[in-house]
Short mmCIF file of C-alpha atoms in Angstrom, two decimals:
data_model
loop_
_atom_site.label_atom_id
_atom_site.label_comp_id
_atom_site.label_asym_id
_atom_site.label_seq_id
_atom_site.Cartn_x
_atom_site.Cartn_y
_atom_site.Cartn_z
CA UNK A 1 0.00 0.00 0.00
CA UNK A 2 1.98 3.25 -1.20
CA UNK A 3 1.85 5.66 1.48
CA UNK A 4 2.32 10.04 1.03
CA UNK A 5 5.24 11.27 -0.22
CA UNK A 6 6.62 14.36 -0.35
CA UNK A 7 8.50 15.97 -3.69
CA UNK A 8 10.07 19.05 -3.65
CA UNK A 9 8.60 20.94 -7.49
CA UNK A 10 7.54 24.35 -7.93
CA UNK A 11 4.66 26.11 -7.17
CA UNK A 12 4.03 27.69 -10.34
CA UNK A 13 5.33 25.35 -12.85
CA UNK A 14 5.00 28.05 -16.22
CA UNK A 15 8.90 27.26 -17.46
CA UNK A 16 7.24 23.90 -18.55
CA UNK A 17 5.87 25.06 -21.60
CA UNK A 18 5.05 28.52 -22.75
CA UNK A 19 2.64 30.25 -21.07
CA UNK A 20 2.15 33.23 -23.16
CA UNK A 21 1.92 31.08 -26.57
CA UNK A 22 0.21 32.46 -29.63
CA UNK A 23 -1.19 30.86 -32.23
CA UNK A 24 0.29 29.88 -35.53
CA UNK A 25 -1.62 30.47 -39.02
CA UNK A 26 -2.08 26.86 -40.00
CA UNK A 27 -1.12 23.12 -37.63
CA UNK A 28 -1.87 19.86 -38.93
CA UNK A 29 -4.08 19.00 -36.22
CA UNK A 30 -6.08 21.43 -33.39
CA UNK A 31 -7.13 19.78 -30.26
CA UNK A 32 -9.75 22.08 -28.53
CA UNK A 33 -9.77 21.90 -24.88
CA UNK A 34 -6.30 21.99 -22.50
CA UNK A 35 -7.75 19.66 -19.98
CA UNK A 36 -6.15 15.89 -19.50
CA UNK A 37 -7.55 14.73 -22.06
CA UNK A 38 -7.04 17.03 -24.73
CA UNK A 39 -3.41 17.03 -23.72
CA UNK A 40 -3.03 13.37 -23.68
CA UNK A 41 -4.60 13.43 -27.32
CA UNK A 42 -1.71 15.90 -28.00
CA UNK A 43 1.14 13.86 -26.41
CA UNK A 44 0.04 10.75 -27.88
CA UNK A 45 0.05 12.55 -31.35
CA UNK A 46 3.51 13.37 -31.39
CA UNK A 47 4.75 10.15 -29.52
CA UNK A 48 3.12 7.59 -31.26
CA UNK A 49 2.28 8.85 -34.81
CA UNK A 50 4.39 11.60 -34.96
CA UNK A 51 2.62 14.40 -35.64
CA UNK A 52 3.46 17.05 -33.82
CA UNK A 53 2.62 20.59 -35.51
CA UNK A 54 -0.04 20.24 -32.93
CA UNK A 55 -2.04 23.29 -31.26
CA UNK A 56 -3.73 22.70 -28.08
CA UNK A 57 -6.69 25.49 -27.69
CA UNK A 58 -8.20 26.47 -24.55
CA UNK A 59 -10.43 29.42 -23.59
CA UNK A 60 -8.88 29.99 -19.99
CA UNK A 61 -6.40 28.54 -18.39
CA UNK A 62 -4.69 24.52 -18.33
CA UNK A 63 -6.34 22.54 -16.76
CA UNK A 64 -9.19 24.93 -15.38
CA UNK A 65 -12.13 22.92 -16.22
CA UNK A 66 -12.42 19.40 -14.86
CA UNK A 67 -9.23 18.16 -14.71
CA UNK A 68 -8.36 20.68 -11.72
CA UNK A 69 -11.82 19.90 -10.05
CA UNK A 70 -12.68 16.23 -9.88
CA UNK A 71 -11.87 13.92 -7.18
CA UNK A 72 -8.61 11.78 -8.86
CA UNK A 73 -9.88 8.23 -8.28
CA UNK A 74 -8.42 5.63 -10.67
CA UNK A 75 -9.97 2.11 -11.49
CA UNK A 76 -11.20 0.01 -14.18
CA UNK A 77 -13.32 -2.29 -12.72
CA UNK A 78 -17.10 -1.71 -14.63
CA UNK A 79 -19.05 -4.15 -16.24
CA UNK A 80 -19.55 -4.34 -19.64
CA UNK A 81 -16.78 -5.71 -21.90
CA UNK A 82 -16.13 -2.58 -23.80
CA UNK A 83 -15.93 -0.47 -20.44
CA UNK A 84 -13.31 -2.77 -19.12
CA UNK A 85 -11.45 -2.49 -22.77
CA UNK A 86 -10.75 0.93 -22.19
CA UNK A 87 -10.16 1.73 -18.80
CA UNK A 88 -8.14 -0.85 -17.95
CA UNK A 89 -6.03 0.00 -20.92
CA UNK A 90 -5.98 3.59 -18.99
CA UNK A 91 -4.87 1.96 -15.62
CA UNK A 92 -1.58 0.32 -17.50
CA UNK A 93 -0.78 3.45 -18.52
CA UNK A 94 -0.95 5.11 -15.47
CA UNK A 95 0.99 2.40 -14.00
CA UNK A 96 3.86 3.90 -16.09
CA UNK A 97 2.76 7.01 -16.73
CA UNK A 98 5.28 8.87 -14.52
CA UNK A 99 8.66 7.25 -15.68
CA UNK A 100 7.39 7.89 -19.38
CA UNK A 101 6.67 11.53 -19.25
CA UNK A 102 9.17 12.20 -16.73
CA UNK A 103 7.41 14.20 -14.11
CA UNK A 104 5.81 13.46 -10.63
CA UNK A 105 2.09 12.94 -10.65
CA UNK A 106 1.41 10.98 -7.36
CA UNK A 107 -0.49 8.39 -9.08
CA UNK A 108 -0.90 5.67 -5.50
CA UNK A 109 -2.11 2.03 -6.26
CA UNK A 110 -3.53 2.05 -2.91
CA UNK A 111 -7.03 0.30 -4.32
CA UNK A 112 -10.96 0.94 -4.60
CA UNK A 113 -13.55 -0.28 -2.55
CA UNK A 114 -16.78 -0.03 -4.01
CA UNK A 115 -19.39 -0.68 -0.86
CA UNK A 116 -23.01 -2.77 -0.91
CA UNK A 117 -25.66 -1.94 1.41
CA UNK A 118 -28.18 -4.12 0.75
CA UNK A 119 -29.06 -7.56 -1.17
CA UNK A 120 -29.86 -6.35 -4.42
CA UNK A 121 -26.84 -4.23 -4.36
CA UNK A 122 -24.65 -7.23 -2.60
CA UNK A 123 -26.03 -8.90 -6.36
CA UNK A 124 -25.37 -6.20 -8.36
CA UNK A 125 -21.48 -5.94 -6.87
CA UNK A 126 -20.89 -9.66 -7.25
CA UNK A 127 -22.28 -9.57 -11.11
CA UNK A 128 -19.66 -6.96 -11.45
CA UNK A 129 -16.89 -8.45 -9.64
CA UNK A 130 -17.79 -11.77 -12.19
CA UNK A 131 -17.77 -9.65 -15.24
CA UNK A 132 -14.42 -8.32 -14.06
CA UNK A 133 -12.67 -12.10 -13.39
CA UNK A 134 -14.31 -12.80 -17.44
CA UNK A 135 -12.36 -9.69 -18.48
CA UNK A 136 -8.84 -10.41 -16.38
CA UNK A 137 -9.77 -7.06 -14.37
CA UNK A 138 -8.19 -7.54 -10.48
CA UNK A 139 -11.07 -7.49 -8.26
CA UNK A 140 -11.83 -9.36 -4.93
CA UNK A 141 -14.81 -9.51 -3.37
CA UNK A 142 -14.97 -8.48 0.82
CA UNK A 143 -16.90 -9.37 3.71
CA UNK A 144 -17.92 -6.74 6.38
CA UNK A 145 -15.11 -7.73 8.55
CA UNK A 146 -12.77 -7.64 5.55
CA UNK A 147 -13.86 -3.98 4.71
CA UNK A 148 -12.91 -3.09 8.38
CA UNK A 149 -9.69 -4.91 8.05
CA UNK A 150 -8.74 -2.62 5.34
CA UNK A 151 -10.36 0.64 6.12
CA UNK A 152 -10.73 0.25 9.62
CA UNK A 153 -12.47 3.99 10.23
CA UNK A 154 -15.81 2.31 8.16
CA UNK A 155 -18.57 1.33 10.48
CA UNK A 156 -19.64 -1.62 10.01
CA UNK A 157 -22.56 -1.64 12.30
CA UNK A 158 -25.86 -3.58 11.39
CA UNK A 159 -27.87 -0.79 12.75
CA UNK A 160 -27.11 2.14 10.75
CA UNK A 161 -29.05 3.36 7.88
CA UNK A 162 -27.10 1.76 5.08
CA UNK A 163 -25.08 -0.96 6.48
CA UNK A 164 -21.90 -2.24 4.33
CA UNK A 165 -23.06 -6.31 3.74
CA UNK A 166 -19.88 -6.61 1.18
CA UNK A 167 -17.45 -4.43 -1.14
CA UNK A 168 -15.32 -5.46 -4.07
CA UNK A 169 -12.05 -4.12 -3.87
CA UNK A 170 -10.00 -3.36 -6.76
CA UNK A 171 -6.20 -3.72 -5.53
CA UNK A 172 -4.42 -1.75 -8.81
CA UNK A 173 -7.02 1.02 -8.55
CA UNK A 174 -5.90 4.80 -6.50
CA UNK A 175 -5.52 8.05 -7.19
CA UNK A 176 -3.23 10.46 -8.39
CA UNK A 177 -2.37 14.08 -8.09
CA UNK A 178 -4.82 15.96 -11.02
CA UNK A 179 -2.81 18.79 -11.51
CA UNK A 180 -0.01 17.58 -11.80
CA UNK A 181 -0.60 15.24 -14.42
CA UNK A 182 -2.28 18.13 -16.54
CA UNK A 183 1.03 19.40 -16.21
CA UNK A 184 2.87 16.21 -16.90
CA UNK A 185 1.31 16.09 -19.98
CA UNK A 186 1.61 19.57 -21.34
CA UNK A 187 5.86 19.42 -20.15
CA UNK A 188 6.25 15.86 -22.46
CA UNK A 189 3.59 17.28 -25.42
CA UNK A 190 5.48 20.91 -25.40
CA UNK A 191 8.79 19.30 -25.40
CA UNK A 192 7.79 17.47 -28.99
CA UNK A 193 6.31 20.69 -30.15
CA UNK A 194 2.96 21.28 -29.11
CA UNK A 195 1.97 24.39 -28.97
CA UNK A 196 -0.54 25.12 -25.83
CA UNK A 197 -2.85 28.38 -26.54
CA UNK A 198 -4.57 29.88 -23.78
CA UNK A 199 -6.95 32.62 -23.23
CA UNK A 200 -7.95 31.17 -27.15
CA UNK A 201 -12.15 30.75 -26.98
CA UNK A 202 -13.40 28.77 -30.12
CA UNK A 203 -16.00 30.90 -31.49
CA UNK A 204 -16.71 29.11 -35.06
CA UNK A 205 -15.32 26.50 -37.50
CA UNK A 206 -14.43 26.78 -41.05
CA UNK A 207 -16.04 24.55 -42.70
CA UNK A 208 -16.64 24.10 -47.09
CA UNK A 209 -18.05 21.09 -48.51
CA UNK A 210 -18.74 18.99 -45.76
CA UNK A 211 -14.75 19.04 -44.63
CA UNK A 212 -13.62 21.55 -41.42
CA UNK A 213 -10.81 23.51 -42.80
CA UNK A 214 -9.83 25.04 -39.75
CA UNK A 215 -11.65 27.81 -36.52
CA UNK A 216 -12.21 30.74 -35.66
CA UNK A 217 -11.04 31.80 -32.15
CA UNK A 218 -10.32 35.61 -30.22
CA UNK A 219 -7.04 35.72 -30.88
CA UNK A 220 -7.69 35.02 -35.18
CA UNK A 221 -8.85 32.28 -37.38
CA UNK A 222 -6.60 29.55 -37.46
CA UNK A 223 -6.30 26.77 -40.28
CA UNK A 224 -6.54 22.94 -39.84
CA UNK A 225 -6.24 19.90 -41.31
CA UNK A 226 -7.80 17.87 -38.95
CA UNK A 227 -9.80 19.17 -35.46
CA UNK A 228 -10.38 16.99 -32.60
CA UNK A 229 -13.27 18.35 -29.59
CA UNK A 230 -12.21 17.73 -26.51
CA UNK A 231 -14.09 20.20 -24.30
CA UNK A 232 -16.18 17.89 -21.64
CA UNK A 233 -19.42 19.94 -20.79
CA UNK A 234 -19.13 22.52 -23.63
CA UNK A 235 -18.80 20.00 -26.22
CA UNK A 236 -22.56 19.90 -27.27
CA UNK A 237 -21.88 23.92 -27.62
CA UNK A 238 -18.79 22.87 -30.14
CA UNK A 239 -21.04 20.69 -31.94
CA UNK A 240 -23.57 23.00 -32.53
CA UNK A 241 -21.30 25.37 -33.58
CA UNK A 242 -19.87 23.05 -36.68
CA UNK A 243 -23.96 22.34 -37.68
CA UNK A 244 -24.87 18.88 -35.75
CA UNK A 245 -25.74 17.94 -32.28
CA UNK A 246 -24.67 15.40 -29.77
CA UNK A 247 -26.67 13.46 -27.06
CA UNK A 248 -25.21 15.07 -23.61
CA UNK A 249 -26.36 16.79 -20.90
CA UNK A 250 -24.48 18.67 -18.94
CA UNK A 251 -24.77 19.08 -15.06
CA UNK A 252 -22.09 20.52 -12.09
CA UNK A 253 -20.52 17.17 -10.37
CA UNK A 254 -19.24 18.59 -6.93
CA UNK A 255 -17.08 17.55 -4.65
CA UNK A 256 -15.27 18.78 -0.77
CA UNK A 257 -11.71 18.66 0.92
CA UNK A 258 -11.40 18.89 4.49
CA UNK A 259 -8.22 20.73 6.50
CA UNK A 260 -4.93 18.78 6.57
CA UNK A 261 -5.31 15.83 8.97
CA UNK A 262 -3.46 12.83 10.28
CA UNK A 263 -3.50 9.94 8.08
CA UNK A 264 -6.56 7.64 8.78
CA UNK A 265 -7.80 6.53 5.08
CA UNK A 266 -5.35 4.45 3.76
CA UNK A 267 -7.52 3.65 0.36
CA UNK A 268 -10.35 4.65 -1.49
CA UNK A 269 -13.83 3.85 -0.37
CA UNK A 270 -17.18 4.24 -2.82
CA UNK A 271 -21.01 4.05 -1.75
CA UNK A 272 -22.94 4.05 -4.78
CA UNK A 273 -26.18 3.90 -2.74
CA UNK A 274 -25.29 7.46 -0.99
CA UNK A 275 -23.26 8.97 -4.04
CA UNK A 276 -20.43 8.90 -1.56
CA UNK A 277 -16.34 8.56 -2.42
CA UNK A 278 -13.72 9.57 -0.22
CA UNK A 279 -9.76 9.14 -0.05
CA UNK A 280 -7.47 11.13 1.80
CA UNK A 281 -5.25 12.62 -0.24
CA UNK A 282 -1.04 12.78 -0.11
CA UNK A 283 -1.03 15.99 2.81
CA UNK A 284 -3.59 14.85 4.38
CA UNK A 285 -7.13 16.23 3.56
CA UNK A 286 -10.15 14.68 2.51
CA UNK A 287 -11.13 14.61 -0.91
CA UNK A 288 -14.80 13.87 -1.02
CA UNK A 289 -17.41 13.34 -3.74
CA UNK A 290 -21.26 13.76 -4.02
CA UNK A 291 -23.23 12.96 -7.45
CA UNK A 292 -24.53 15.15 -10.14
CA UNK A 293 -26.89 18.08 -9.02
CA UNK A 294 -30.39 17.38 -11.12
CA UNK A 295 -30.41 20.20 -13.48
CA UNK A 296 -28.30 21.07 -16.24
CA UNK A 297 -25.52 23.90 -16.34
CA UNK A 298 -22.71 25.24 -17.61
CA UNK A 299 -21.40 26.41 -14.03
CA UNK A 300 -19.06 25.46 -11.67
CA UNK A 301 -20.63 25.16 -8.68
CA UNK A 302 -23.51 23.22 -7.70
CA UNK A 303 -26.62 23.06 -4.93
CA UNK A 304 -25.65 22.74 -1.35
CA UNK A 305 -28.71 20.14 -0.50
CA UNK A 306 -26.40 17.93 -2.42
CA UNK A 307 -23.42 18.41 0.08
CA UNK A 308 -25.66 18.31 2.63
CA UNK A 309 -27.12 14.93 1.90
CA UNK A 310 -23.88 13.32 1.23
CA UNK A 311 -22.18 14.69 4.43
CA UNK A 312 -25.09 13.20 6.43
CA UNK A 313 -24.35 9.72 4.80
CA UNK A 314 -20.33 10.19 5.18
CA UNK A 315 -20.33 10.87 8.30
CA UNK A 316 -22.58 7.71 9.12
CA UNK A 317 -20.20 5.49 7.61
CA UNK A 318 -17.49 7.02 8.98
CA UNK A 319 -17.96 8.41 12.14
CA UNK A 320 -14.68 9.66 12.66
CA UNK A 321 -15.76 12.58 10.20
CA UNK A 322 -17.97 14.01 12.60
CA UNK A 323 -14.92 15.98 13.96
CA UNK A 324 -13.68 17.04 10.80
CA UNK A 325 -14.30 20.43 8.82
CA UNK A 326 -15.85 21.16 5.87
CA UNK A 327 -12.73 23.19 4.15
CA UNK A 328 -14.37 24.17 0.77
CA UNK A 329 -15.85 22.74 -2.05
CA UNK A 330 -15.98 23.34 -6.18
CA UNK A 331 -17.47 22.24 -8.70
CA UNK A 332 -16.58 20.68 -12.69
CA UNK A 333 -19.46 20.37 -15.50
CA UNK A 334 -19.84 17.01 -16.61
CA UNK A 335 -21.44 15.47 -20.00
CA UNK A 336 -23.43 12.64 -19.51
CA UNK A 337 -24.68 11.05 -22.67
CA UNK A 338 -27.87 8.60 -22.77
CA UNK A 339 -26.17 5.17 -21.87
CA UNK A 340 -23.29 6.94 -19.29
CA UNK A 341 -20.66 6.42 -21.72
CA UNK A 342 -17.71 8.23 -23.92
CA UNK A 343 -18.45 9.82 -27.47
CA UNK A 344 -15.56 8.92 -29.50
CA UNK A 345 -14.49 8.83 -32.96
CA UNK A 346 -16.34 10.41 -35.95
CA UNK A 347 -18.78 13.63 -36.52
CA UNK A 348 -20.73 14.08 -39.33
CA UNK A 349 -18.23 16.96 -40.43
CA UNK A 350 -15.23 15.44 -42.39
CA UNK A 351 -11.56 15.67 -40.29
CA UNK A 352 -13.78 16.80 -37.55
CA UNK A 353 -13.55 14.78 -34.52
CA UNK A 354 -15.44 14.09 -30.86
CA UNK A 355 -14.22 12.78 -27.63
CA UNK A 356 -16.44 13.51 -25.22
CA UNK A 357 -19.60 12.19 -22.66
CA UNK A 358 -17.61 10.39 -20.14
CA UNK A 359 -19.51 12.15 -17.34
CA UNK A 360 -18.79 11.57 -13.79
CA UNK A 361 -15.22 9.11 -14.83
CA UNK A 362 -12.96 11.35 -16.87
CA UNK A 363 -10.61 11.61 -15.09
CA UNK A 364 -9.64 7.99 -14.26
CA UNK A 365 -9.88 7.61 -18.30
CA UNK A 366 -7.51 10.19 -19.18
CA UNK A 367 -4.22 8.06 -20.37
CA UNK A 368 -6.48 5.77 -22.17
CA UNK A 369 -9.06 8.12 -23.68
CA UNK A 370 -5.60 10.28 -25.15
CA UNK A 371 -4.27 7.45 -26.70
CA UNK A 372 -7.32 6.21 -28.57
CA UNK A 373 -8.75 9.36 -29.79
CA UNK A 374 -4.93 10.10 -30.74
CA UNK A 375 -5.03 7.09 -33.16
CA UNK A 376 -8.40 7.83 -34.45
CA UNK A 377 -7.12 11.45 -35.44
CA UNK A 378 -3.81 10.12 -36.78
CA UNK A 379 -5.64 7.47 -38.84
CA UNK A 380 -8.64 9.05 -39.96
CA UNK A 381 -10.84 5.81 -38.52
CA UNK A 382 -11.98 4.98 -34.55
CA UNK A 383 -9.24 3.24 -32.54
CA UNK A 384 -10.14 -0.49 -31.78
CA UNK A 385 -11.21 0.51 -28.46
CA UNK A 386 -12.81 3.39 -29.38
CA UNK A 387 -14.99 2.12 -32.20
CA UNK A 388 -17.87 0.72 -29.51
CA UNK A 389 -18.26 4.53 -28.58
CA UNK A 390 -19.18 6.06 -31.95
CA UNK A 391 -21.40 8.78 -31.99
CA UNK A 392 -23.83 6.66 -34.29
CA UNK A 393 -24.84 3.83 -31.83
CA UNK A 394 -27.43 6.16 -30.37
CA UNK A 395 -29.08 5.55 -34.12
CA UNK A 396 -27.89 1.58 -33.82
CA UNK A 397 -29.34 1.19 -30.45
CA UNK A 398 -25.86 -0.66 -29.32
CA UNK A 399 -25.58 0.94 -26.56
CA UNK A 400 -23.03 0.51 -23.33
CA UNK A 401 -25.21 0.82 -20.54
CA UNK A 402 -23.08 1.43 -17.78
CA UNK A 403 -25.88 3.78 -16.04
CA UNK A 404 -27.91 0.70 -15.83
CA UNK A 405 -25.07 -1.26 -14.52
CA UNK A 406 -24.21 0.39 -11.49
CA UNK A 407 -25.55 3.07 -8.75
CA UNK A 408 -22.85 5.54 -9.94
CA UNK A 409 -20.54 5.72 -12.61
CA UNK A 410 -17.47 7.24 -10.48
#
C-alpha cells in the first residue's frame, strides 16, 4: 500500500511550456480543450504517430475545467466488456505514466472499494466483480469484517441506515495528483512541439463542402487539417457550432476537501447507494465526492442540498468525520450522454472529430481516452477501443449501458 510522499517541485510550474503562446496560421491537427484529455490526445500525437505541428486550444487557463476539479480516483473495474477495454487500458498506462513523461504525478495504487448496502446491491457488486474475473480485471470480493480490516475507520454496524453487507475491492485502482498530471502532460507534449494556446475561446469553425478547414477563435482564425473536440461539458456547444448535435447533458458534479489531517484513510472507499467517495489525499485532507446536481448547467458550482445529503451519509459510515471540517468545495461540468458512456471517434463533419460524454469518470480515463482518440485522429478511422463509442450507436441502439449497470458511474 503506497503511502504520502513528499516531492520538492515548484509552485508555479509556467517554465514547462510557454505560457504566453500564440497561435500559428495553420497546424496539422487542433485539439480544442487543455484539460487531461485534450493534452493526452496531444502527447500521444507526437509520440506515437508523430505528428506534432499540434495546437492545443483552450479558452482559460490549463487545466481549469475538470481536470483541476474532480476527485482523482483511478480504477477500471465496470461491467460491460467494452468499459473494461478501455479503462483498464488507462490503468496500464498510469501504471507507467510517470517514468514515461518524466514528471511526478502521485499516481498511489492504494485500491478501490466499491461498498453494498443491501441484497440487491450485494447482487449487483458480485455480477460486477464476475464480469471483471471474465475480463482479467483484479477485483476481490470483501466481507464486512474484511472492509474493516482494510479501512478500519468504516462502520460496520448492522444498525445504521445503510449498512456495508460486502465491497469489491480493486487492488491496482488509487488516485493520483490531477494537476499535476495536466502538467505532466503539457511538459512531455510541449517538449515534442505542441503548442498550448490559452486565453484562445473557439467561437466558429471553417467549414466548405462537408470538410472543417480550420476555426475561428479571439485571438484570429486559425487553419486545420484535422480538429479533434475535446471540451467535456461545452462539447454539445462545439457541436452545434460546426452544424450537428450530440446526445449530452451537462450538469455541475461537486465535490469537498477537508483541512490537513493525520493519516486515517489508507484507500479509497465508494457508496454508490449514498453517491459517496472519499480518499485522503497525499497531505492529508479529505477529498470527497457527491453525485450530479439534477439540473443542467454550464457552471461550476452546484446546490448545497447535495453536500448536505452526502455529508449526512459520510459521516454515518465514517464516524470519525464528525470531527472534521468542511474546508471548501468546487465544482466541474460534466457530459453525460444517454447510456453513461464516452463519445468517440467520428462527426458528421469530415476531419472533424469528438471525444467527449464520459460524465462523472474522466478523469480515471484520461491516459487511455488520449491514446485512442490520438489514433483515431492520426488514422482518420476509430481506434479499436474506441470504435464501440461512436457517436452513431445512439441511431444503432448498441448501446453501453453502464448507467444501468451500477448506482454511480465514479
Amino acid at each position: 500500500m503506497t503511502r504520502r510522499r513528499t516531492v520538492e517541485l515548484p509552485d508555479h510550474p509556467d517554465f514547462l511550456w510557454v505560457a504566453d503562446q500564440k497561435p500559428k496560421k495553420s497546424y496539422d491537427v487542433i485539439i480544442i480543450g487543455a484539460g487531461g484529455h485534450g493534452l493526452a490526445t496531444a502527447y500521444y500525437l507526437a509520440k506515437n504517430h508523430g505528428i506534432t505541428n499540434v495546437a492545443v486550444i483552450e479558452k482559460g487557463w490549463l487545466a481549469g475545467g475538470n481536470m483541476g476539479r474532480n476527485t482523482t480516483i483511478i480504477r477500471s473495474n465496470y461491467l460491460w466488456d467494452e468499459s473494461a477495454g478501455i479503462y483498464d487500458h488507462s490503468l496500464k498506462l498510469w501504471e507507467n505514466l510517470e517514468e514515461e513523461v518524466g514528471y511526478e504525478m502521485f499516481f498511489s495504487q492504494r485500491g478501490v472499494m466499491t461498498l453494498a448496502h443491501s441484497v440487491s446491491d450485494v447482487r449487483s457488486k458480485q455480477r460486477n466483480f464476475y464480469a471483471n474475473h471474465v475480463n482479467a480485471v483484479d477485483s476481490v470480493w470483501l466481507t464486512p469484517e474484511e472492509v474493516k480490516e482494510i479501512a478500519p475507520i468504516v462502520n460496520i454496524s448492522e444498525d445504521i441506515r445503510y449498512p456495508v453487507m460486502g465491497a469489491t475491492f480493486q487492488p491496482r485502482g488509487g488516485i493520483a495528483k490531477h494537476d499535476w498530471v495536466a502538467w505532466g502532460y503539457a511538459k512531455a507534449a510541449a517538449d515534442m512541439g505542441v503548442d498550448i494556446i490559452q486565453n484562445c475561446e473557439v467561437t466558429g469553425f471553417k467549414i466548405v463542402d462537408g470538410k472543417v478547414q480550420g476555426i475561428k477563435t479571439t485571438q484570429g482564425d486559425i487553419a486545420a487539417n484535422k480538429v479533434g473536440m475535446v471540451a467535456a461539458g461545452h462539447t454539445s456547444v462545439l457541436a452545434n457550432m460546426a452544424g450537428f448535435d450530440v446526445p449530452l447533458q451537462s450538469r455541475p458534479l461537486q465535490a469537498l476537501v477537508s483541512p490537513l489531517l493525520e493519516q486515517v484513510l489508507d484507500t479509497v472507499v465508494m457508496s454508490g447507494a449514498v453517491h459517496v467517495y472519499v480518499s485522503q489525499a497525499h497531505k492529508g485532507e479529505l477529498v470527497m465526492g457527491a453525485g450530479t446536481d439534477s439540473y443542467n448547467s454550464y457552471a461550476q458550482r452546484g446546490g448545497f442540498h447535495v453536500i448536505e445529503h452526502q455529508l449526512a451519509a459520510a459521516c454515518e459510515l465514517f464516524p470519525i468525520f464528525e470531527r472534521a471540517h468542511l474546508l471548501r468545495t468546487w465544482g466541474g461540468i460534466v457530459d453525460i450522454a444517454p447510456d453513461a458512456s464516452p463519445i468517440i471517434g467520428l462527426t458528421p463533419v469530415e476531419n472533424l472529430f469528438i471525444n467527449s460524454g464520459w460524465g462523472t469518470g474522466g478523469f480515471k480515463a484520461t491516459p487511455g481516452s488520449g491514446w485512442v482518440m490520438a489514433a483515431t485522429i492520426a488514422n482518420g478511422e476509430p481506434d479499436a477501443l474506441a470504435k464501440p463509442y461512436a457517436l452513431d450507436r445512439f441511431i444503432s441502439g448498441h448501446l453501453i449501458d453502464e448507467h444501468g449497470a451500477a448506482g454511480v458511474a465514479h
